[in-house]
Amino acid sequence: MDISEANQLLALYGNRLPIESMEMIRKRLIEMDYSIASIRMAQFKDPTMALILSVLVGSLGVDRFYIGDVGLGVGKLLTCGGAYIWWLIDLFMIQDATRKKNMEMFLMFG
């Protein structure tokens, strides 16, 4: 893949990844095939959707299930969002957690 294709993918899916890792991601994308990279990046979870889920049903752990943190989702479900304290904290942290999970997925399969 060339630099313009890598930049195109970053323009489309960059908001779903941590900003501090963009240069490293760009370098890895250049080494990958465009079709494989675009399919993998299209599977990233949306941080905005995670925030919406956190606001609406975060006390039940649905936001954590959405991003793939099944163990934390079960913990939130069993404790009603950690007596709503964990739920409140996740309102501020779930978008960064989603981006980190997407980065882990990119590095694992990239």
XYZ file of N, CA and C in Angstrom:
330
model
N 0.852 -1.153 0.000
C 0.000 0.000 0.000
C 0.911 1.232 0.000
N 0.480 2.282 -0.669
C 1.279 3.501 -0.662
C 0.789 4.480 0.411
N 1.502 5.558 0.565
C 1.225 6.510 1.648
C -0.147 7.161 1.514
N -0.587 7.411 0.275
C -1.896 8.060 0.091
C -3.035 7.124 0.502
N -2.893 5.833 0.226
C -3.915 4.879 0.656
C -3.927 4.737 2.173
N -2.753 4.746 2.785
C -2.668 4.675 4.246
C -3.308 5.911 4.872
N -3.042 7.072 4.303
C -3.653 8.307 4.803
C -5.167 8.304 4.623
N -5.630 7.706 3.537
C -7.074 7.599 3.298
C -7.731 6.741 4.382
N -7.130 5.616 4.713
C -7.675 4.760 5.768
C -7.633 5.453 7.120
N -6.564 6.195 7.385
C -6.478 6.929 8.643
C -7.507 8.050 8.713
N -7.810 8.655 7.572
C -8.847 9.693 7.558
C -10.214 9.085 7.860
N -10.455 7.876 7.374
C -11.748 7.228 7.604
C -11.883 6.674 9.016
N -10.827 6.052 9.520
C -10.925 5.313 10.778
C -10.022 5.850 11.884
N -9.367 6.966 11.667
C -8.439 7.507 12.639
C -9.071 7.875 13.968
N -10.339 8.263 13.941
C -11.022 8.625 15.198
C -11.285 7.403 16.075
N -11.063 6.228 15.560
C -11.292 5.009 16.322
C -10.009 4.443 16.929
N -8.916 5.191 16.779
C -7.616 4.759 17.285
C -6.999 5.861 18.139
N -6.092 5.510 19.043
C -5.436 6.539 19.862
C -4.594 7.482 18.998
N -4.737 8.763 19.221
C -4.056 9.767 18.403
C -2.541 9.677 18.515
N -2.039 9.274 19.682
C -0.591 9.228 19.878
C 0.087 8.106 19.099
N -0.683 7.200 18.532
C -0.096 6.075 17.806
C -0.290 6.170 16.294
N -0.710 7.312 15.790
C -1.013 7.443 14.358
C 0.200 7.202 13.462
N 1.353 7.710 13.839
C 2.534 7.540 12.982
C 2.932 6.070 12.894
N 2.884 5.363 14.000
C 3.204 3.932 13.991
C 2.176 3.162 13.162
N 0.920 3.538 13.279
C -0.129 2.873 12.506
C 0.078 3.126 11.018
N 0.420 4.365 10.657
C 0.663 4.695 9.255
C 1.781 3.816 8.689
N 2.855 3.638 9.444
C 3.968 2.806 8.979
C 3.541 1.356 8.795
N 2.737 0.851 9.736
C 2.265 -0.537 9.614
C 1.305 -0.693 8.449
N 0.473 0.330 8.206
C -0.468 0.260 7.087
C 0.255 0.205 5.751
N 1.344 0.947 5.619
C 2.094 0.958 4.363
C 2.639 -0.434 4.057
N 2.930 -1.195 5.074
C 3.447 -2.552 4.890
C 2.352 -3.562 4.553
N 1.088 -3.193 4.762
C -0.027 -4.124 4.582
C -0.664 -3.981 3.203
N -1.436 -4.984 2.836
C -2.262 -4.920 1.644
C -3.476 -4.033 1.936
N -3.859 -3.188 0.981
C -4.944 -2.219 1.197
C -6.266 -2.896 1.530
N -6.619 -3.941 0.817
C -7.918 -4.581 1.046
C -7.992 -5.244 2.418
N -6.931 -5.883 2.826
C -6.908 -6.517 4.142
C -6.976 -5.464 5.242
N -6.194 -4.398 5.087
C -6.186 -3.327 6.087
C -7.545 -2.652 6.190
N -8.186 -2.406 5.061
C -9.488 -1.732 5.103
C -10.562 -2.614 5.725
N -10.501 -3.907 5.483
C -11.472 -4.820 6.100
C -11.249 -4.880 7.606
N -10.008 -4.971 8.032
C -9.710 -5.024 9.466
C -10.124 -3.734 10.171
N -9.848 -2.594 9.562
C -10.173 -1.319 10.192
C -11.684 -1.064 10.208
N -12.391 -1.609 9.246
C -13.847 -1.446 9.217
C -14.510 -2.181 10.380
N -13.804 -3.135 10.976
C -14.345 -3.896 12.097
C -14.117 -3.215 13.441
N -13.435 -2.078 13.446
C -13.185 -1.356 14.693
C -14.487 -0.898 15.319
N -14.522 -0.885 16.629
C -15.690 -0.405 17.378
C -15.658 1.121 17.409
N -16.825 1.724 17.354
C -16.953 3.173 17.328
C -16.974 3.731 18.756
N -16.036 4.619 19.113
C -16.020 5.196 20.463
C -17.284 5.976 20.811
N -17.904 6.610 19.826
C -19.133 7.355 20.082
C -20.272 6.404 20.438
N -20.347 5.283 19.753
C -21.368 4.284 20.073
C -21.134 3.718 21.465
N -19.871 3.510 21.828
C -19.556 3.018 23.172
C -20.010 4.025 24.225
N -19.837 5.311 23.954
C -20.286 6.339 24.896
C -21.805 6.343 25.017
N -22.494 6.219 23.906
C -23.967 6.174 23.935
C -24.441 4.967 24.741
N -23.824 3.824 24.494
C -24.184 2.626 25.263
C -23.872 2.812 26.744
N -22.770 3.489 27.042
C -22.391 3.716 28.427
C -23.406 4.604 29.134
N -23.889 5.614 28.449
C -24.882 6.510 29.045
C -26.196 5.768 29.280
N -26.625 5.005 28.280
C -27.959 4.382 28.346
C -27.999 3.109 29.188
N -27.057 2.208 28.970
C -27.094 0.909 29.645
C -25.730 0.512 30.208
N -24.914 1.508 30.525
C -23.575 1.237 31.050
C -23.579 0.573 32.402
N -24.602 0.832 33.196
C -24.643 0.198 34.514
C -24.845 -1.313 34.414
N -25.283 -1.773 33.263
C -25.444 -3.214 33.034
C -24.229 -3.821 32.329
N -23.221 -3.005 32.043
C -22.001 -3.503 31.424
C -22.051 -3.656 29.922
N -23.119 -3.192 29.292
C -23.265 -3.368 27.847
C -22.147 -2.662 27.089
N -21.696 -1.512 27.584
C -20.604 -0.804 26.927
C -19.325 -1.632 26.918
N -19.038 -2.319 27.995
C -17.840 -3.159 28.068
C -17.980 -4.410 27.210
N -19.185 -4.977 27.162
C -19.414 -6.105 26.258
C -19.198 -5.670 24.814
N -19.649 -4.480 24.457
C -19.536 -3.951 23.095
C -18.080 -3.863 22.647
N -17.207 -3.399 23.531
C -15.814 -3.244 23.108
C -14.999 -4.520 23.274
N -15.590 -5.547 23.864
C -14.915 -6.836 23.969
C -14.341 -7.139 25.335
N -14.598 -6.290 26.310
C -14.160 -6.541 27.683
C -15.238 -7.339 28.416
N -15.325 -8.624 28.117
C -16.399 -9.451 28.657
C -16.299 -9.568 30.178
N -15.101 -9.758 30.693
C -14.929 -9.885 32.139
C -15.369 -8.632 32.879
N -14.978 -7.466 32.369
C -15.403 -6.213 33.000
C -16.904 -5.989 32.825
N -17.439 -6.440 31.696
C -18.886 -6.325 31.478
C -19.668 -7.141 32.489
N -19.203 -8.348 32.748
C -19.861 -9.194 33.748
C -19.741 -8.560 35.129
N -18.562 -8.000 35.422
C -18.373 -7.330 36.710
C -19.320 -6.154 36.893
N -19.478 -5.359 35.850
C -20.402 -4.225 35.941
C -21.839 -4.703 36.053
N -22.167 -5.775 35.351
C -23.528 -6.309 35.399
C -23.871 -6.804 36.795
N -22.954 -7.528 37.408
C -23.224 -8.098 38.723
C -23.229 -7.068 39.850
N -22.550 -5.939 39.629
C -22.480 -4.925 40.685
C -23.289 -3.674 40.372
N -24.144 -3.755 39.356
C -24.922 -2.583 38.911
C -23.999 -1.394 38.649
N -22.981 -1.636 37.871
C -22.041 -0.579 37.533
C -21.178 -0.163 38.698
N -20.880 -1.096 39.572
C -20.070 -0.780 40.749
C -20.747 0.248 41.622
N -22.029 -0.017 41.923
C -22.872 0.912 42.694
C -22.904 2.274 42.009
N -22.911 2.256 40.684
C -22.974 3.432 39.817
C -21.713 4.289 39.840
N -20.726 3.929 40.646
C -19.470 4.678 40.647
C -18.651 4.296 39.409
N -18.544 3.008 39.155
C -17.826 2.518 37.983
C -18.502 3.038 36.720
N -19.817 3.036 36.708
C -20.570 3.545 35.564
C -20.231 5.007 35.309
N -20.171 5.806 36.356
C -19.861 7.224 36.225
C -18.438 7.427 35.700
N -17.500 6.657 36.200
C -16.118 6.753 35.724
C -16.027 6.353 34.254
N -16.738 5.294 33.876
C -16.720 4.835 32.483
C -17.317 5.854 31.521
N -18.188 6.707 31.982
C -18.721 7.752 31.100
C -17.595 8.614 30.537
N -16.548 8.791 31.325
C -15.424 9.609 30.895
C -14.306 8.798 30.240
N -14.253 7.504 30.525
C -13.118 6.706 30.070
C -13.437 5.724 28.941
N -14.693 5.505 28.623
C -15.052 4.440 27.689
C -14.552 4.717 26.270
N -14.499 5.964 25.853
C -14.022 6.244 24.506
C -12.536 5.917 24.360
N -11.732 6.268 25.344
C -10.310 5.910 25.300
C -10.119 4.403 25.392
N -10.933 3.738 26.204
C -10.849 2.278 26.308
C -11.188 1.622 24.972
N -12.155 2.181 24.260
C -12.533 1.651 22.950
C -11.391 1.816 21.961
N -10.776 2.977 21.946
C -9.650 3.216 21.039
C -8.478 2.283 21.351
N -8.223 2.047 22.625
C -7.141 1.138 23.005
C -7.444 -0.292 22.579
N -8.696 -0.710 22.724
C -9.086 -2.059 22.279
C -8.930 -2.187 20.770
N -9.315 -1.145 20.031
C -9.137 -1.163 18.576
C -7.661 -1.266 18.217
N -6.826 -0.549 18.958
C -5.377 -0.600 18.715
C -4.847 -1.996 18.995
N -5.285 -2.615 20.073
C -4.874 -3.985 20.372
C -5.273 -4.932 19.243
N -6.482 -4.766 18.730
C -6.951 -5.609 17.640
C -6.108 -5.376 16.368
N -5.772 -4.109 16.112
C -4.953 -3.787 14.942
C -3.568 -4.419 15.059
N -2.970 -4.320 16.236
C -1.628 -4.874 16.423
C -1.630 -6.398 16.396
N -2.708 -6.994 16.890
C -2.794 -8.447 16.933
C -2.936 -9.034 15.521
N -3.752 -8.400 14.694
C -4.029 -8.957 13.373
C -3.314 -8.198 12.258
N -2.675 -7.089 12.599
C -2.080 -6.234 11.580
C -0.841 -6.738 10.994
